[in-house]
mmCIF file of C-alpha atoms and ligand atoms in Angstrom:
data_model
loop_
_atom_site.group_PDB
_atom_site.id
_atom_site.type_symbol
_atom_site.label_atom_id
_atom_site.label_comp_id
_atom_site.label_asym_id
_atom_site.label_seq_id
_atom_site.Cartn_x
_atom_site.Cartn_y
_atom_site.Cartn_z
ATOM 1 C CA MET S 1 146.702 56.761 147.705
ATOM 2 C CA SER S 2 144.251 56.968 144.804
ATOM 3 C CA ASN S 3 141.888 54.097 144.222
ATOM 4 C CA ARG S 4 141.384 54.797 140.554
ATOM 5 C CA THR S 5 143.083 53.461 137.477
ATOM 6 C CA PHE S 6 142.689 53.983 133.750
ATOM 7 C CA THR S 7 142.275 51.292 131.090
ATOM 8 C CA MET S 8 141.786 50.887 127.367
ATOM 9 C CA ILE S 9 140.488 47.843 125.534
ATOM 10 C CA LYS S 10 142.758 47.958 122.482
ATOM 11 C CA PRO S 11 141.852 47.537 118.784
ATOM 12 C CA ASP S 12 142.925 43.852 118.647
ATOM 13 C CA ALA S 13 140.542 42.825 121.437
ATOM 14 C CA MET S 14 137.759 45.044 120.053
ATOM 15 C CA LYS S 15 138.060 43.513 116.566
ATOM 16 C CA LYS S 16 138.025 39.979 117.964
ATOM 17 C CA GLY S 17 134.809 40.706 119.898
ATOM 18 C CA TYR S 18 136.305 40.349 123.397
ATOM 19 C CA ALA S 19 135.095 43.686 124.822
ATOM 20 C CA GLY S 20 132.071 42.226 126.619
ATOM 21 C CA LYS S 21 134.052 39.368 128.182
ATOM 22 C CA ILE S 22 136.840 41.723 129.279
ATOM 23 C CA LEU S 23 134.429 44.245 130.824
ATOM 24 C CA ASP S 24 132.613 41.418 132.608
ATOM 25 C CA GLN S 25 135.890 40.111 134.043
ATOM 26 C CA ILE S 26 136.781 43.628 135.220
ATOM 27 C CA LEU S 27 133.394 44.072 136.926
ATOM 28 C CA GLN S 28 133.439 40.569 138.430
ATOM 29 C CA SER S 29 136.860 41.429 139.910
ATOM 30 C CA GLY S 30 135.317 44.239 141.944
ATOM 31 C CA PHE S 31 136.086 47.315 139.856
ATOM 32 C CA ARG S 32 133.442 50.031 139.491
ATOM 33 C CA ILE S 33 133.159 51.995 136.246
ATOM 34 C CA VAL S 34 133.683 55.712 136.908
ATOM 35 C CA ALA S 35 133.686 56.706 133.209
ATOM 36 C CA LEU S 36 133.592 54.796 129.908
ATOM 37 C CA LYS S 37 133.510 55.586 126.200
ATOM 38 C CA GLN S 38 134.194 54.015 122.816
ATOM 39 C CA LEU S 39 136.248 56.012 120.321
ATOM 40 C CA HIS S 40 138.655 55.767 117.395
ATOM 41 C CA LEU S 41 141.916 57.597 118.129
ATOM 42 C CA SER S 42 143.674 59.543 115.397
ATOM 43 C CA THR S 43 147.409 58.911 115.006
ATOM 44 C CA ALA S 44 148.028 62.338 116.608
ATOM 45 C CA GLN S 45 145.878 61.436 119.621
ATOM 46 C CA ALA S 46 147.478 57.988 120.032
ATOM 47 C CA GLY S 47 150.916 59.610 119.676
ATOM 48 C CA ALA S 48 150.080 62.165 122.363
ATOM 49 C CA PHE S 49 148.742 59.531 124.754
ATOM 50 C CA TYR S 50 151.904 57.428 124.415
ATOM 51 C CA ALA S 51 154.314 60.406 124.183
ATOM 52 C CA VAL S 52 156.222 59.007 127.168
ATOM 53 C CA HIS S 53 157.372 56.168 124.853
ATOM 54 C CA LYS S 54 158.434 58.499 122.006
ATOM 55 C CA GLU S 55 162.065 57.425 122.069
ATOM 56 C CA ARG S 56 161.301 53.684 122.154
ATOM 57 C CA PRO S 57 161.876 51.647 118.984
ATOM 58 C CA PHE S 58 158.276 50.390 119.055
ATOM 59 C CA TYR S 59 156.668 53.863 119.294
ATOM 60 C CA GLY S 60 155.669 54.122 115.614
ATOM 61 C CA GLU S 61 154.201 50.619 115.610
ATOM 62 C CA LEU S 62 152.348 51.336 118.869
ATOM 63 C CA VAL S 63 150.808 54.560 117.546
ATOM 64 C CA GLU S 64 149.790 52.909 114.268
ATOM 65 C CA PHE S 65 148.198 49.986 116.098
ATOM 66 C CA MET S 66 146.359 52.113 118.669
ATOM 67 C CA SER S 67 144.826 54.218 115.888
ATOM 68 C CA SER S 68 143.916 51.205 113.724
ATOM 69 C CA GLY S 69 140.408 50.739 115.099
ATOM 70 C CA VAL S 70 137.973 51.646 117.841
ATOM 71 C CA ILE S 71 138.934 51.294 121.490
ATOM 72 C CA ILE S 72 137.073 51.503 124.784
ATOM 73 C CA ALA S 73 138.585 53.872 127.352
ATOM 74 C CA ALA S 74 137.519 53.716 130.998
ATOM 75 C CA ILE S 75 138.336 54.959 134.471
ATOM 76 C CA LEU S 76 137.926 52.265 137.127
ATOM 77 C CA GLU S 77 137.640 52.423 140.904
ATOM 78 C CA LYS S 78 138.563 49.884 143.556
ATOM 79 C CA GLU S 79 140.807 49.703 146.597
ATOM 80 C CA ASN S 80 144.419 49.473 145.342
ATOM 81 C CA ALA S 81 143.094 49.975 141.815
ATOM 82 C CA VAL S 82 146.426 50.400 139.986
ATOM 83 C CA SER S 83 148.169 47.343 141.421
ATOM 84 C CA ASP S 84 145.068 45.113 141.501
ATOM 85 C CA PHE S 85 144.273 45.968 137.889
ATOM 86 C CA ARG S 86 147.817 45.188 136.772
ATOM 87 C CA LYS S 87 147.474 41.797 138.468
ATOM 88 C CA LEU S 88 144.156 41.224 136.692
ATOM 89 C CA ILE S 89 145.558 42.024 133.232
ATOM 90 C CA GLY S 90 148.905 40.208 133.646
ATOM 91 C CA ALA S 91 152.350 40.908 132.172
ATOM 92 C CA THR S 92 152.756 43.251 129.174
ATOM 93 C CA ASP S 93 153.978 40.276 127.141
ATOM 94 C CA PRO S 94 151.041 37.816 127.113
ATOM 95 C CA SER S 95 153.393 34.828 126.828
ATOM 96 C CA LYS S 96 154.660 35.796 130.310
ATOM 97 C CA ALA S 97 151.217 36.551 131.777
ATOM 98 C CA ASP S 98 149.755 34.331 134.521
ATOM 99 C CA GLU S 99 146.933 31.900 133.727
ATOM 100 C CA GLY S 100 143.499 33.483 133.928
ATOM 101 C CA THR S 101 144.726 37.043 133.396
ATOM 102 C CA ILE S 102 143.092 39.153 130.683
ATOM 103 C CA ARG S 103 146.223 39.259 128.542
ATOM 104 C CA LYS S 104 146.792 35.508 128.884
ATOM 105 C CA LEU S 105 143.212 34.903 127.784
ATOM 106 C CA TYR S 106 142.804 37.507 125.033
ATOM 107 C CA ALA S 107 146.149 38.985 123.891
ATOM 108 C CA SER S 108 148.344 37.727 121.075
ATOM 109 C CA SER S 109 151.655 39.620 121.372
ATOM 110 C CA VAL S 110 153.491 42.314 123.340
ATOM 111 C CA GLY S 111 152.360 44.894 120.786
ATOM 112 C CA GLU S 112 148.773 43.684 120.443
ATOM 113 C CA ASN S 113 148.172 42.990 124.105
ATOM 114 C CA ALA S 114 144.404 43.541 124.390
ATOM 115 C CA VAL S 115 144.360 46.043 127.260
ATOM 116 C CA HIS S 116 146.210 48.946 128.799
ATOM 117 C CA GLY S 117 146.472 49.570 132.522
ATOM 118 C CA SER S 118 148.057 52.580 134.246
ATOM 119 C CA ASP S 119 151.384 51.886 135.948
ATOM 120 C CA SER S 120 151.054 54.409 138.815
ATOM 121 C CA ASP S 121 148.494 56.568 140.627
ATOM 122 C CA GLU S 122 150.038 59.638 139.029
ATOM 123 C CA ASN S 123 149.720 58.244 135.496
ATOM 124 C CA ALA S 124 146.182 56.974 136.207
ATOM 125 C CA LEU S 125 145.127 60.578 136.877
ATOM 126 C CA ILE S 126 146.933 61.951 133.814
ATOM 127 C CA GLU S 127 145.613 59.219 131.511
ATOM 128 C CA GLY S 128 142.033 59.450 132.809
ATOM 129 C CA ALA S 129 142.073 63.226 132.314
ATOM 130 C CA PHE S 130 143.332 62.725 128.732
ATOM 131 C CA PHE S 131 139.983 61.099 127.852
ATOM 132 C CA PHE S 132 137.435 62.370 130.396
ATOM 133 C CA SER S 133 136.502 65.740 131.855
ATOM 134 C CA GLY S 134 135.502 65.942 135.502
ATOM 135 C CA LEU S 135 131.845 66.149 134.421
ATOM 136 C CA GLU S 136 132.120 62.720 132.746
ATOM 137 C CA GLN S 137 133.356 60.960 135.891
ATOM 138 C CA TYR S 138 130.804 59.525 138.331
HETATM 139 P P1 CMP G 1 150.701 49.427 127.412
HETATM 140 O O1 CMP G 1 150.492 48.917 128.797
HETATM 141 O O2 CMP G 1 149.541 49.993 126.708
HETATM 142 O O3 CMP G 1 151.864 50.533 127.456
HETATM 143 C C1 CMP G 1 152.805 50.709 126.437
HETATM 144 C C2 CMP G 1 152.639 49.733 125.322
HETATM 145 O O4 CMP G 1 153.723 49.614 124.464
HETATM 146 C C3 CMP G 1 152.478 48.349 125.895
HETATM 147 O O5 CMP G 1 151.252 48.220 126.540
HETATM 148 C C4 CMP G 1 152.681 47.482 124.677
HETATM 149 O O6 CMP G 1 151.491 47.307 123.936
HETATM 150 C C5 CMP G 1 153.639 48.323 123.870
HETATM 151 N N1 CMP G 1 154.944 47.689 123.883
HETATM 152 C C6 CMP G 1 155.749 47.511 124.924
HETATM 153 N N2 CMP G 1 156.881 46.871 124.546
HETATM 154 C C7 CMP G 1 156.757 46.641 123.207
HETATM 155 C C8 CMP G 1 157.569 46.019 122.244
HETATM 156 N N3 CMP G 1 158.753 45.491 122.575
HETATM 157 N N4 CMP G 1 157.123 45.963 120.975
HETATM 158 C C9 CMP G 1 155.920 46.498 120.640
HETATM 159 N N5 CMP G 1 155.099 47.117 121.532
HETATM 160 C C10 CMP G 1 155.512 47.176 122.804
#
């Protein structure tokens, strides 16, 4: 079992100035940063990252939103990283997220939900490799 996951702080949270608070909460929860960068995705890059959702009705909206401003992408390490990180961020829809979770605290809607977290070890590897070469991971 891999102990790494992949996350993005999305344009809504970046624009509202929550990046520092979110990163602090991640670190305080025991995650180690393996790799981290700030970037502005093109629509083609956002579309490629979320290609798995291509057939979903919200795909166009998702791609537009994810390319609407800068994001922070990061690979994180911790025991049970994927499941523990999903607990830390809370449900995809912030109105259903538990108190104290990152989405409950900082997200406004299911579309603009502040952070991404990988849903499996397999996807964590694929998503991390989308943004970072092996040389950029420590
Ligand atoms: P994320 O964890 O980044 O993975 C896929 C994203 O699609 C998800 O977070 C949401 O931001 C977005 N998403 C999921 N369901 C909807 C929806 N019904 N409407 C708009 N966006 C959605």
